[in-house]
Backbone as a chain_set.jsonl record, in Angstrom:
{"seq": "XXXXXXXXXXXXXXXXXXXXXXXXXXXXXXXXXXXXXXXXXXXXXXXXXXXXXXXXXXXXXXXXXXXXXXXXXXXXXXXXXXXXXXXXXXXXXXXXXXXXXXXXXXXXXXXXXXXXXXXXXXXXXXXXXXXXXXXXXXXXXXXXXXXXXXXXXXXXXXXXXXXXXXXXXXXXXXXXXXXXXXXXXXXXX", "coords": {"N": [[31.55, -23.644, -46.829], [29.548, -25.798, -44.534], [31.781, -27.496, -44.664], [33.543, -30.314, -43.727], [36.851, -31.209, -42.464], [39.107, -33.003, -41.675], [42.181, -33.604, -39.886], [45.722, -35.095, -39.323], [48.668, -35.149, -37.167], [51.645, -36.31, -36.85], [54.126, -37.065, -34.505], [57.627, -38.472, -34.299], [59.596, -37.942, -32.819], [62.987, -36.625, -32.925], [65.513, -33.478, -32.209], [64.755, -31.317, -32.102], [61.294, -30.01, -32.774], [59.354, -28.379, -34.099], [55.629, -27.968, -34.387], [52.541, -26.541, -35.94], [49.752, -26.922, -36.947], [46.866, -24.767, -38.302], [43.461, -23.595, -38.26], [41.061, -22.275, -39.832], [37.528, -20.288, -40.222], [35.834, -19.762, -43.081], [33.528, -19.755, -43.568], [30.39, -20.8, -42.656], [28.697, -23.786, -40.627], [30.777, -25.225, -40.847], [32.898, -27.89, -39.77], [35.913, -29.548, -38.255], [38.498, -31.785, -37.528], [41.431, -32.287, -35.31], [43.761, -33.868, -35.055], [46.037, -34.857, -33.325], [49.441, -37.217, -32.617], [52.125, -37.796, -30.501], [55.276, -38.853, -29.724], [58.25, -38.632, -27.45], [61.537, -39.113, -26.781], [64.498, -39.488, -24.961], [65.898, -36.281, -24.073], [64.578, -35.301, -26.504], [62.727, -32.504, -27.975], [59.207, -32.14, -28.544], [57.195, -29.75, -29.971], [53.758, -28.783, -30.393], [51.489, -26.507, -31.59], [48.639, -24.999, -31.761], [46.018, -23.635, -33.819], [42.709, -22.653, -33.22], [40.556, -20.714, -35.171], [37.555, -19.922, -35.316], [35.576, -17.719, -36.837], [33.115, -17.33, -38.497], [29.411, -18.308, -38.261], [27.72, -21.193, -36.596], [29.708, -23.487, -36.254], [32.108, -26.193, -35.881], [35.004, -27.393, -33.449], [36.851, -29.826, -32.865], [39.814, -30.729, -31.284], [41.857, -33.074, -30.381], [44.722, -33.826, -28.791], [47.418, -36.68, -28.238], [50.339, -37.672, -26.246], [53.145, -39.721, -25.302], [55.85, -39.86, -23.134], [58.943, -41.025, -22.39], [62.441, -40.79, -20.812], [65.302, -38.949, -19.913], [64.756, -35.621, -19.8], [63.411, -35.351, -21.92], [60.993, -33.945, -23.535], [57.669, -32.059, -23.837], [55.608, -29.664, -25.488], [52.522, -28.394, -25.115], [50.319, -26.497, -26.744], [47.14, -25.149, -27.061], [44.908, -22.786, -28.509], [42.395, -21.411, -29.423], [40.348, -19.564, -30.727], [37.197, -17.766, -30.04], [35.008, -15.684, -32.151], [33.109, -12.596, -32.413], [31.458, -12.819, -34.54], [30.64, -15.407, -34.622], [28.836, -17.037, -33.873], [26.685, -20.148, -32.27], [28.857, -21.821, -32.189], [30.776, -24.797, -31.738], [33.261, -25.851, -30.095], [35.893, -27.902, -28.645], [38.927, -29.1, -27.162], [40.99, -31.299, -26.11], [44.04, -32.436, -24.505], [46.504, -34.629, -23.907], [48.914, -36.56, -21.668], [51.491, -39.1, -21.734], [53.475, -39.958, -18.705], [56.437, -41.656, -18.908], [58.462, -42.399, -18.008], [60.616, -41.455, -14.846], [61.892, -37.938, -15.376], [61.101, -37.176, -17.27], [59.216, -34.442, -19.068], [55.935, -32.147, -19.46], [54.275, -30.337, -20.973], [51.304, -28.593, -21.291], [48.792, -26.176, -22.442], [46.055, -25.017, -22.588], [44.024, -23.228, -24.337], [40.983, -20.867, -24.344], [39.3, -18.333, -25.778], [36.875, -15.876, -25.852], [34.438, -14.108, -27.534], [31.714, -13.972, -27.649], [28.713, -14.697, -25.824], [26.673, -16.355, -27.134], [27.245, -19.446, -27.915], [27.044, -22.913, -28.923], [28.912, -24.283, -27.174], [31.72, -24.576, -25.113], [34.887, -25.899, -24.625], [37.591, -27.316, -22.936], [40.242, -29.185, -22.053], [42.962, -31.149, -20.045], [45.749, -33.01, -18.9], [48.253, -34.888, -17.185], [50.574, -37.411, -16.472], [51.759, -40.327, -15.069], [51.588, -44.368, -15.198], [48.555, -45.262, -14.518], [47.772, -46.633, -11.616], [45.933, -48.674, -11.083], [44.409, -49.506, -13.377], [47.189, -51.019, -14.271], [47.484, -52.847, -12.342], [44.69, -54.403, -12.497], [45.365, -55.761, -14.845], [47.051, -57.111, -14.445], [46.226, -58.794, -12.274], [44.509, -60.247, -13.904], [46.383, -62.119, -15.072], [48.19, -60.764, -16.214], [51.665, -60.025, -17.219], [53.705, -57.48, -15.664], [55.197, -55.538, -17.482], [53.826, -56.038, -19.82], [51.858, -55.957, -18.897], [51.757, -52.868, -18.96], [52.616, -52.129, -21.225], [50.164, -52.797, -22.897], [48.764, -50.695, -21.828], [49.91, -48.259, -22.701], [49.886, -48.858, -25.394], [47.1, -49.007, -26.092], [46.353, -46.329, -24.904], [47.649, -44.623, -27.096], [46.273, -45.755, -29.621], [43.583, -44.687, -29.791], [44.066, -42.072, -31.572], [45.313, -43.236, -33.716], [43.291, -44.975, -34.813], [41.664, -42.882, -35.48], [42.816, -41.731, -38.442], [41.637, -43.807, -40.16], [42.803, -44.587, -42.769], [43.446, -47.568, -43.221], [46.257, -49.032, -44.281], [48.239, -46.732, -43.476], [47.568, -46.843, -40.565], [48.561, -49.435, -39.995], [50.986, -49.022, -40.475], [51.522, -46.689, -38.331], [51.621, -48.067, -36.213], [52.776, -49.639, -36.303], [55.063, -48.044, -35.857], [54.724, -46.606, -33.337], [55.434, -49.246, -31.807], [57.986, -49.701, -32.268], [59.069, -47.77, -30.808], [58.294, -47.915, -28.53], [59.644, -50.251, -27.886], [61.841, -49.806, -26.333], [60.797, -48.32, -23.882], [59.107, -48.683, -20.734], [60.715, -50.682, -20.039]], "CA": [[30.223, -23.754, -46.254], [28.968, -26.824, -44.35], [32.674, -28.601, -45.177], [34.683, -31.086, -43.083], [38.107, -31.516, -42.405], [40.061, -33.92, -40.383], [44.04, -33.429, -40.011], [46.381, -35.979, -38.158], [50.026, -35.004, -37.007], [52.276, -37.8, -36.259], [55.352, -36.575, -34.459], [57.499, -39.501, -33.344], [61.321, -37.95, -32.224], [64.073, -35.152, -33.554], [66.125, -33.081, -31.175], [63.198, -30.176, -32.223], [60.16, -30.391, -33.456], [57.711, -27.388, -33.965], [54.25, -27.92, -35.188], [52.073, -25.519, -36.117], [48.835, -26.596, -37.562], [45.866, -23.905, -37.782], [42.238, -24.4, -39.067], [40.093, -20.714, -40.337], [36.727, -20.766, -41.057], [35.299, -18.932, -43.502], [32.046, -19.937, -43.933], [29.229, -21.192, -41.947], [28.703, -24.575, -40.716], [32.171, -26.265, -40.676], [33.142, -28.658, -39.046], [36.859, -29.631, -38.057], [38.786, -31.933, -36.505], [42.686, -32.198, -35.531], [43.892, -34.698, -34.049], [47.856, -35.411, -33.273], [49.667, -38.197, -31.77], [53.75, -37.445, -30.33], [56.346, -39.899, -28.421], [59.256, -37.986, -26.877], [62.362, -39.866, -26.096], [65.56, -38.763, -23.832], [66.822, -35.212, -25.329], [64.122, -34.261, -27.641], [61.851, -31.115, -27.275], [58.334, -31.457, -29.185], [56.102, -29.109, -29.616], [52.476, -28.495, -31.142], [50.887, -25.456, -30.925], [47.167, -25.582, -32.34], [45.255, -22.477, -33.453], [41.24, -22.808, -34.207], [39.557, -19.119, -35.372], [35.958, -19.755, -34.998], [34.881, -16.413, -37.289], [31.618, -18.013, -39.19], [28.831, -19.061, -37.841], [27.623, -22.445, -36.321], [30.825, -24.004, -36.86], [31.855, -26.972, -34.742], [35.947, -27.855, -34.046], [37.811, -30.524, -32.065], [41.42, -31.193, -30.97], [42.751, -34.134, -29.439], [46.413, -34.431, -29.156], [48.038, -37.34, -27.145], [51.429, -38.268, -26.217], [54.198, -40.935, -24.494], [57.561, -39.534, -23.148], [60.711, -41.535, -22.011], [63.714, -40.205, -20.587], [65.385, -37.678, -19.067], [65.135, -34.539, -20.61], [61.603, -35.558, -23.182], [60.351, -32.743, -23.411], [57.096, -32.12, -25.285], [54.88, -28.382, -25.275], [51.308, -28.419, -26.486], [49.254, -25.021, -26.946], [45.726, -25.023, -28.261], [44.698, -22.064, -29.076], [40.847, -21.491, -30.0], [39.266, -17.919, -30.827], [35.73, -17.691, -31.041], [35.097, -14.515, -32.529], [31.975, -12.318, -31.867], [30.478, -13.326, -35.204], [31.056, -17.303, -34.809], [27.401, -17.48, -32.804], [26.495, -21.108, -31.985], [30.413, -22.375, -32.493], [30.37, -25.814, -30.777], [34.685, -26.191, -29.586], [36.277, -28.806, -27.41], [40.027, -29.794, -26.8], [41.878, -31.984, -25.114], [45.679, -33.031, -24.196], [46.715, -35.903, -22.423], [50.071, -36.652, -21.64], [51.897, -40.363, -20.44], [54.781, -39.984, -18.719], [56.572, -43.557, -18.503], [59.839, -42.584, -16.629], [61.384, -40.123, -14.532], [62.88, -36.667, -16.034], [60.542, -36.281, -18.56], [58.13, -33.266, -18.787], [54.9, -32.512, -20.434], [53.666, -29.059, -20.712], [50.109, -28.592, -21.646], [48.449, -25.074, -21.993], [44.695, -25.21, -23.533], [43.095, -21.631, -24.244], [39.731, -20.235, -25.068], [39.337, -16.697, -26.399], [35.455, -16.549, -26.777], [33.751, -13.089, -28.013], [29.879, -14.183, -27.609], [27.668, -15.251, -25.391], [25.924, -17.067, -27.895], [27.746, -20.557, -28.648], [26.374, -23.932, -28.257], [29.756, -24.825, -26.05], [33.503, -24.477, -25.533], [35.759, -26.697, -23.175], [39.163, -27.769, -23.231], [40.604, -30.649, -20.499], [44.502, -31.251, -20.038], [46.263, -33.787, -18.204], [49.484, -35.364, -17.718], [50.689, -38.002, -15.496], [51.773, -41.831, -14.898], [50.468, -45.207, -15.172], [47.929, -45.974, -13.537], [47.924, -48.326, -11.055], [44.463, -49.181, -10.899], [44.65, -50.108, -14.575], [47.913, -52.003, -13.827], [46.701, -53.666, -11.299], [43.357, -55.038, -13.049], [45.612, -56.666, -16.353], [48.079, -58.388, -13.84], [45.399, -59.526, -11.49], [44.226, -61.656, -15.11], [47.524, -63.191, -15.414], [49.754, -60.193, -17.21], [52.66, -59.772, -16.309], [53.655, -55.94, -15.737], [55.853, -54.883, -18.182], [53.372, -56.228, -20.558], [50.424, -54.671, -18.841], [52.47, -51.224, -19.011], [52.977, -52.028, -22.726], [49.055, -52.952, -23.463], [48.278, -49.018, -21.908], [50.361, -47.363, -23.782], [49.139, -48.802, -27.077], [45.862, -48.536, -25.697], [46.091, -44.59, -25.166], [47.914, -43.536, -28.393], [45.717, -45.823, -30.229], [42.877, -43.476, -29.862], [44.317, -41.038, -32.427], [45.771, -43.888, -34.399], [42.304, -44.93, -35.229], [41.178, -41.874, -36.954], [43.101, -42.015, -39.706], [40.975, -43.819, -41.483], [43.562, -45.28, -43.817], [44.212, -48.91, -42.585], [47.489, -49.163, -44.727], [48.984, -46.149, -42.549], [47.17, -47.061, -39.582], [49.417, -50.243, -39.791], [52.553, -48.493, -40.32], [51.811, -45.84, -37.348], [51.209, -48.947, -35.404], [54.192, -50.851, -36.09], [56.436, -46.998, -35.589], [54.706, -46.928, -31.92], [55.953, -50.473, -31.653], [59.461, -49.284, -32.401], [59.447, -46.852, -30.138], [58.021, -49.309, -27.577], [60.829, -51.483, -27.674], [62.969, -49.213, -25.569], [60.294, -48.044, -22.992], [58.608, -49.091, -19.778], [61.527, -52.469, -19.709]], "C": [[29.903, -25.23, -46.05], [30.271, -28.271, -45.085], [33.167, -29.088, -44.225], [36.141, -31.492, -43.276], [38.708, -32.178, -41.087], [41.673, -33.37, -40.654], [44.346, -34.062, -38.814], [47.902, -35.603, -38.262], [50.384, -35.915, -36.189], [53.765, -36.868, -35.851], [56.162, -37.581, -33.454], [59.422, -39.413, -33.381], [61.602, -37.013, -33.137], [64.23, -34.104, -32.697], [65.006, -31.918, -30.869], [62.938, -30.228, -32.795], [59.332, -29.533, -33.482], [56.681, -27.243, -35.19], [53.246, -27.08, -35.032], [50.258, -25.273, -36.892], [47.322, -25.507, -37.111], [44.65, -24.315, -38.683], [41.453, -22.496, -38.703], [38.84, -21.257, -40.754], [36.124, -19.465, -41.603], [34.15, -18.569, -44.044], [31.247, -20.739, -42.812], [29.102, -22.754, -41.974], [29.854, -25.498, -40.965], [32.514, -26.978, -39.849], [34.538, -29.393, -39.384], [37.752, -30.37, -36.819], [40.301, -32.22, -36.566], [43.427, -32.722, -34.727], [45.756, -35.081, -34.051], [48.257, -36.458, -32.064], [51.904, -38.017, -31.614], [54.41, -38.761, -29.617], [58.003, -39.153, -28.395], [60.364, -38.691, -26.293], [63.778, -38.411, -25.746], [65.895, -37.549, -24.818], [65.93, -34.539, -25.811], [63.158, -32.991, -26.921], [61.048, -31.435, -28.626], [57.569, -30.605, -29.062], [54.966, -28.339, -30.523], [51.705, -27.41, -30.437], [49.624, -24.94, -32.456], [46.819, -24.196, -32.508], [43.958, -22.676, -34.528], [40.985, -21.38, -34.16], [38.703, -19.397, -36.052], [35.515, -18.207, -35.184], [33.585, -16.572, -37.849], [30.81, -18.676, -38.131], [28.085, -20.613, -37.855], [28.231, -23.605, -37.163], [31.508, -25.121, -35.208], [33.755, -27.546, -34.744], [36.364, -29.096, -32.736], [39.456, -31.104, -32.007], [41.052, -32.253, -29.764], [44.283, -34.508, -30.072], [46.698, -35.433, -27.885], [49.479, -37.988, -27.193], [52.053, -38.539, -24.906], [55.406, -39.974, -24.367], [57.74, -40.112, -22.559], [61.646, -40.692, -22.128], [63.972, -38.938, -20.41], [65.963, -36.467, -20.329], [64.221, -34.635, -22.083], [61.203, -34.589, -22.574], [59.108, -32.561, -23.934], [56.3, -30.899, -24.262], [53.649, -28.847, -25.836], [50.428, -27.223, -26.105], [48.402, -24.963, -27.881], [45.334, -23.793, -28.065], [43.007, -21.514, -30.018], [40.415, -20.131, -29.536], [38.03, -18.304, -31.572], [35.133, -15.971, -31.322], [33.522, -14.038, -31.988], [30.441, -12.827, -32.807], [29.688, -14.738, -35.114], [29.507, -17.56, -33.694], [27.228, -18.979, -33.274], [27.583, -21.944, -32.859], [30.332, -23.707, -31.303], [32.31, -26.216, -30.644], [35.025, -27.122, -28.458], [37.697, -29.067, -27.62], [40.608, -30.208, -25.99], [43.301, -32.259, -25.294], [45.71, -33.663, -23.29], [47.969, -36.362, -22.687], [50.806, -38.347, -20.766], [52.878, -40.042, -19.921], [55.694, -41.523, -18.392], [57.865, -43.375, -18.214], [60.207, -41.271, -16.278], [62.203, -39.295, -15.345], [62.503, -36.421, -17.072], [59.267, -35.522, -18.189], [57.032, -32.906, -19.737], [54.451, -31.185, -20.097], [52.461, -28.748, -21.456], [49.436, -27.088, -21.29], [47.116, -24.745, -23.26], [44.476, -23.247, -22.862], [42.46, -21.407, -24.779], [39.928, -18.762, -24.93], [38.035, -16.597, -26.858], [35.21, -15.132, -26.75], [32.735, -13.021, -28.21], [29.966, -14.781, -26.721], [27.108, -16.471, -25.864], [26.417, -18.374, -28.764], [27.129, -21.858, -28.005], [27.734, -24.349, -26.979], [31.394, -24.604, -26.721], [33.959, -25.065, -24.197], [36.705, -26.885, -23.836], [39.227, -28.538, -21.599], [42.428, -31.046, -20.986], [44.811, -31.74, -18.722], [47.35, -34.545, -18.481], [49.781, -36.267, -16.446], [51.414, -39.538, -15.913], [50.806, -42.614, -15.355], [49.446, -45.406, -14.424], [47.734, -46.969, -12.537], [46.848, -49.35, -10.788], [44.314, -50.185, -12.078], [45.701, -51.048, -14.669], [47.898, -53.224, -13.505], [45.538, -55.004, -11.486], [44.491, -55.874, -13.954], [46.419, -57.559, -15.162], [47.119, -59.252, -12.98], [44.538, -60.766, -12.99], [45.224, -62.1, -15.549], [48.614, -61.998, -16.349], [50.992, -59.677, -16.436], [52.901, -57.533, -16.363], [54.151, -55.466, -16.511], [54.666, -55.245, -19.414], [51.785, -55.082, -20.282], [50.766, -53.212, -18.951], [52.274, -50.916, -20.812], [51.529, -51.926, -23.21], [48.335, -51.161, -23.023], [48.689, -48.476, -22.558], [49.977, -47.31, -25.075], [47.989, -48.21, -26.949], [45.24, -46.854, -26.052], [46.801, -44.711, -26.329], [47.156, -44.56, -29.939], [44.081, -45.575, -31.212], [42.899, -42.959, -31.057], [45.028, -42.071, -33.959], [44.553, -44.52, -35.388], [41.432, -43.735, -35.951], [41.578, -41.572, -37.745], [42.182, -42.393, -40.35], [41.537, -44.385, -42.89], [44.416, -46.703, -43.157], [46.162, -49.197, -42.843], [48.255, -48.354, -43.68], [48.673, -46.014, -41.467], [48.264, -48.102, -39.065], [50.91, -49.637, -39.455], [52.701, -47.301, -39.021], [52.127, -46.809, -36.155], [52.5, -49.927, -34.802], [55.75, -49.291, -35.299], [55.764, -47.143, -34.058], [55.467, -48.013, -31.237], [56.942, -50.462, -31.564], [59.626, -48.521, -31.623], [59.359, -47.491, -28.689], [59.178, -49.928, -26.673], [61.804, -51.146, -26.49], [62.128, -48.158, -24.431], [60.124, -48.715, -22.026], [60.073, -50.406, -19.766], [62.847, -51.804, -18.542]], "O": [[29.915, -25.979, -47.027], [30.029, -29.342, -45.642], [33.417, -28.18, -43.432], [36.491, -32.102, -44.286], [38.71, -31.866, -39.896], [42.068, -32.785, -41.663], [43.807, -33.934, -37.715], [48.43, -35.72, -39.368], [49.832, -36.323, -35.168], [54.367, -36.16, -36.658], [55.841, -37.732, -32.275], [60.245, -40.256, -33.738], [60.821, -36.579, -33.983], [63.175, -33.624, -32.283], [64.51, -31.652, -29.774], [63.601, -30.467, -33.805], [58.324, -29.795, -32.827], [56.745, -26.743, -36.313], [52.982, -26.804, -33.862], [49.683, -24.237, -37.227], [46.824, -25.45, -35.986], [44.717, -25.127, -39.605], [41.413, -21.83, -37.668], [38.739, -22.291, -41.414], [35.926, -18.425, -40.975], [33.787, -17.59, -44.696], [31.984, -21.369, -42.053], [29.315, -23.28, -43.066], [29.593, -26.643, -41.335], [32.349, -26.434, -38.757], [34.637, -29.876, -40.513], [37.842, -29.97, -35.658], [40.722, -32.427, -37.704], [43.796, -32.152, -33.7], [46.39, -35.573, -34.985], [47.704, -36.576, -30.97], [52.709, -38.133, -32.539], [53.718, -39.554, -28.979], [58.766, -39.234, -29.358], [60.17, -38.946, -25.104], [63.942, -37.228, -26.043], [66.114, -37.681, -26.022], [66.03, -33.313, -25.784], [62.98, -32.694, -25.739], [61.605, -31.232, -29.705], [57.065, -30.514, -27.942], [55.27, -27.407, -31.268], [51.369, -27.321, -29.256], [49.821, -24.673, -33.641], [47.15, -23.42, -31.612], [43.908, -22.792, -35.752], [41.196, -20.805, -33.092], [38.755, -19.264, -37.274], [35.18, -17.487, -34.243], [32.843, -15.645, -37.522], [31.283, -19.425, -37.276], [27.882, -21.186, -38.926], [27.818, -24.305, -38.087], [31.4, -24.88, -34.006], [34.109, -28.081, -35.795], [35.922, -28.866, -31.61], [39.987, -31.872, -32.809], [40.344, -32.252, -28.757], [44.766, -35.053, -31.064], [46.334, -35.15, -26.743], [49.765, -38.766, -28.103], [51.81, -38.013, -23.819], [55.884, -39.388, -25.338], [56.86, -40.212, -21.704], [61.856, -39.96, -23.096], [63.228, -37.982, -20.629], [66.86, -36.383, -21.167], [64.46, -34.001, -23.111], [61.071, -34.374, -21.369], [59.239, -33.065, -25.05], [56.234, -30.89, -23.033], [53.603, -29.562, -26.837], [49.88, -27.204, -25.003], [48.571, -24.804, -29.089], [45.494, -23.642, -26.854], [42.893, -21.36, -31.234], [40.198, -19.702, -28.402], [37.738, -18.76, -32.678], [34.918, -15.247, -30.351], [32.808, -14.792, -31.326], [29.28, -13.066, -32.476], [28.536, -15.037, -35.428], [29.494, -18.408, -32.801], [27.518, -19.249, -34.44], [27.341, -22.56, -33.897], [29.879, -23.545, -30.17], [32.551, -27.16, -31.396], [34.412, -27.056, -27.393], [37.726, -29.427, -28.797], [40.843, -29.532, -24.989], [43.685, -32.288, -26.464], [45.22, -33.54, -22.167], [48.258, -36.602, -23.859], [50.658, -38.639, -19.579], [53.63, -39.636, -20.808], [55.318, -42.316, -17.528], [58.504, -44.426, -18.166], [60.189, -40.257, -16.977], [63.137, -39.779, -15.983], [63.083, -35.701, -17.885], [58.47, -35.822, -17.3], [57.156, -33.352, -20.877], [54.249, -30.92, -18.912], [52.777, -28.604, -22.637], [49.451, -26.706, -20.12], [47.244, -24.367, -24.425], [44.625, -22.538, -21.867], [42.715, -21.514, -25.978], [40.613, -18.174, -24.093], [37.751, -17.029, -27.975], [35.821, -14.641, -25.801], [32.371, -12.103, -28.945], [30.967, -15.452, -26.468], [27.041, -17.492, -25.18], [26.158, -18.493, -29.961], [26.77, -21.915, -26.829], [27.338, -24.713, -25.872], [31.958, -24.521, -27.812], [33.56, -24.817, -23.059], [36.829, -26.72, -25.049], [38.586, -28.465, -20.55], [42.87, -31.156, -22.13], [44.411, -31.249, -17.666], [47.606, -34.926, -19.623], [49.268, -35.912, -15.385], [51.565, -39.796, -17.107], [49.695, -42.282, -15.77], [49.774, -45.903, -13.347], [47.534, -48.148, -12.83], [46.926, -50.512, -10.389], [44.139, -51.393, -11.917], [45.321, -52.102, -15.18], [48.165, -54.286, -14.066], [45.49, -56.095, -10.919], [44.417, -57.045, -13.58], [46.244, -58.778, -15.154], [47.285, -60.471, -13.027], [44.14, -61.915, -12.792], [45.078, -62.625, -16.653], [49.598, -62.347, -17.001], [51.137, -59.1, -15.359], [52.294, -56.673, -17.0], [53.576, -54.383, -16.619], [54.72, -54.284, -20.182], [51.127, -54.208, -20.846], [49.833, -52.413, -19.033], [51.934, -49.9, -21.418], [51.38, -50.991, -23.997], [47.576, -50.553, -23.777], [47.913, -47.932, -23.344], [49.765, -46.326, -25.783], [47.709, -47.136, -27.48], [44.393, -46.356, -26.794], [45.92, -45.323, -26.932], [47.411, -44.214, -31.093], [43.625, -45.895, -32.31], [41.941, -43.198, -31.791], [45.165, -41.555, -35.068], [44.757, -44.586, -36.6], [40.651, -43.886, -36.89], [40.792, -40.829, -38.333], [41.681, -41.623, -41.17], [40.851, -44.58, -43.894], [45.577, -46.81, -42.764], [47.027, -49.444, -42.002], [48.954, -49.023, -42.919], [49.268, -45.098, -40.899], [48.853, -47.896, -38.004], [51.662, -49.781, -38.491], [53.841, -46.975, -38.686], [52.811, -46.417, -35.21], [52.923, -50.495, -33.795], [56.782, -49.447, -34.646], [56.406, -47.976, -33.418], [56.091, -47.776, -30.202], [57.343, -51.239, -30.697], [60.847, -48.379, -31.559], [60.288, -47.52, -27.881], [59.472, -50.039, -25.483], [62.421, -51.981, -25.83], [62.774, -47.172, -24.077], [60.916, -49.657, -22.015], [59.741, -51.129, -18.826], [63.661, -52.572, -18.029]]}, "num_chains": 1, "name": "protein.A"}
């Protein structure tokens, strides 16, 4: 009743990878959020598949997952998964997926779903996207003197530092920070 929970999944390479976290509520007033961050290099296959069940009422959850693939044959799945049941009246749900892709032959499969059983919720959305750099964004850092491979490098941190920031634990904020960095090394160049 009236508890919070955060959860962060870090998934950063292995030929397969299936994640599975789910969030129940069983009381009233919860609030939940679940946030994951992936990077997909040549070969691997991740994949996170999310399930919220919104059974209690005025209960509030959010997902954000975001991830980087490189190379041919990065694979990564993501399936959210959100039932709002008939009891779950004024359930407030939102998720998102956002996907980089930073070279040819890698793929990003994104498949958000609501399952709602009332009428009666303050809101439910989901948003999913996958794509390139931008060039607009590009464009702007080099036009102030960066060069491109660098301005390629400052988006990428950029987006997966989003999810890197809610942690909440500086110590392993650092160390997610420096494994992006490693993974880095052998992108966008």
């Amino acid at each position: 009743r009236n508890s919070k929970f955060k959860h962060v999944v870090v998934s950063l390479g292995g030929s397969v990878v299936r994640v599975t976290p789910s969030a129940y509520f069983d009381a009233p007033g919860g609030d939940v959020s679940l946030f994951g961050l992936y990077f997909a290099d040549a070969g691997q296959y991740l994949e996170h598949r999310i399930f919220v069940d919104h059974s209690q009422p005025n209960c509030k959850s959010r997902v954000t997952y975001k991830g980087a693939l490189q190379g041919q044959k990065a694979h990564t799945v993501w399936v959210g998964d959100v039932l709002i049941r008939a009891a779950a009246e004024g359930t407030d749900t939102y998720e998102l997926n956002r996907n980089l892709l930073l070279t040819d032959g890698a793929r990003a499969d994104s498949v958000p779903n609501l399952e709602i059983e009332t009428g009666q919720i303050q809101g439910a959305g989901h948003a999913s996207a996958s794509g390139r750099f931008d060039d607009e964004q590009l464009f702007y850092l080099q036009a102030r003197g960066i060069d491109e491979l660098e301005a390629r490098l400052l988006v990428v941190r950029g987006f997966l530092m989003e999810i890197v920031q809610q942690i909440g634990i500086p110590e392993l904020e650092d160390r997610l920070a420096q494994a992006i960095e490693n993974e880095l090394e052998g992108t966008v160049r």
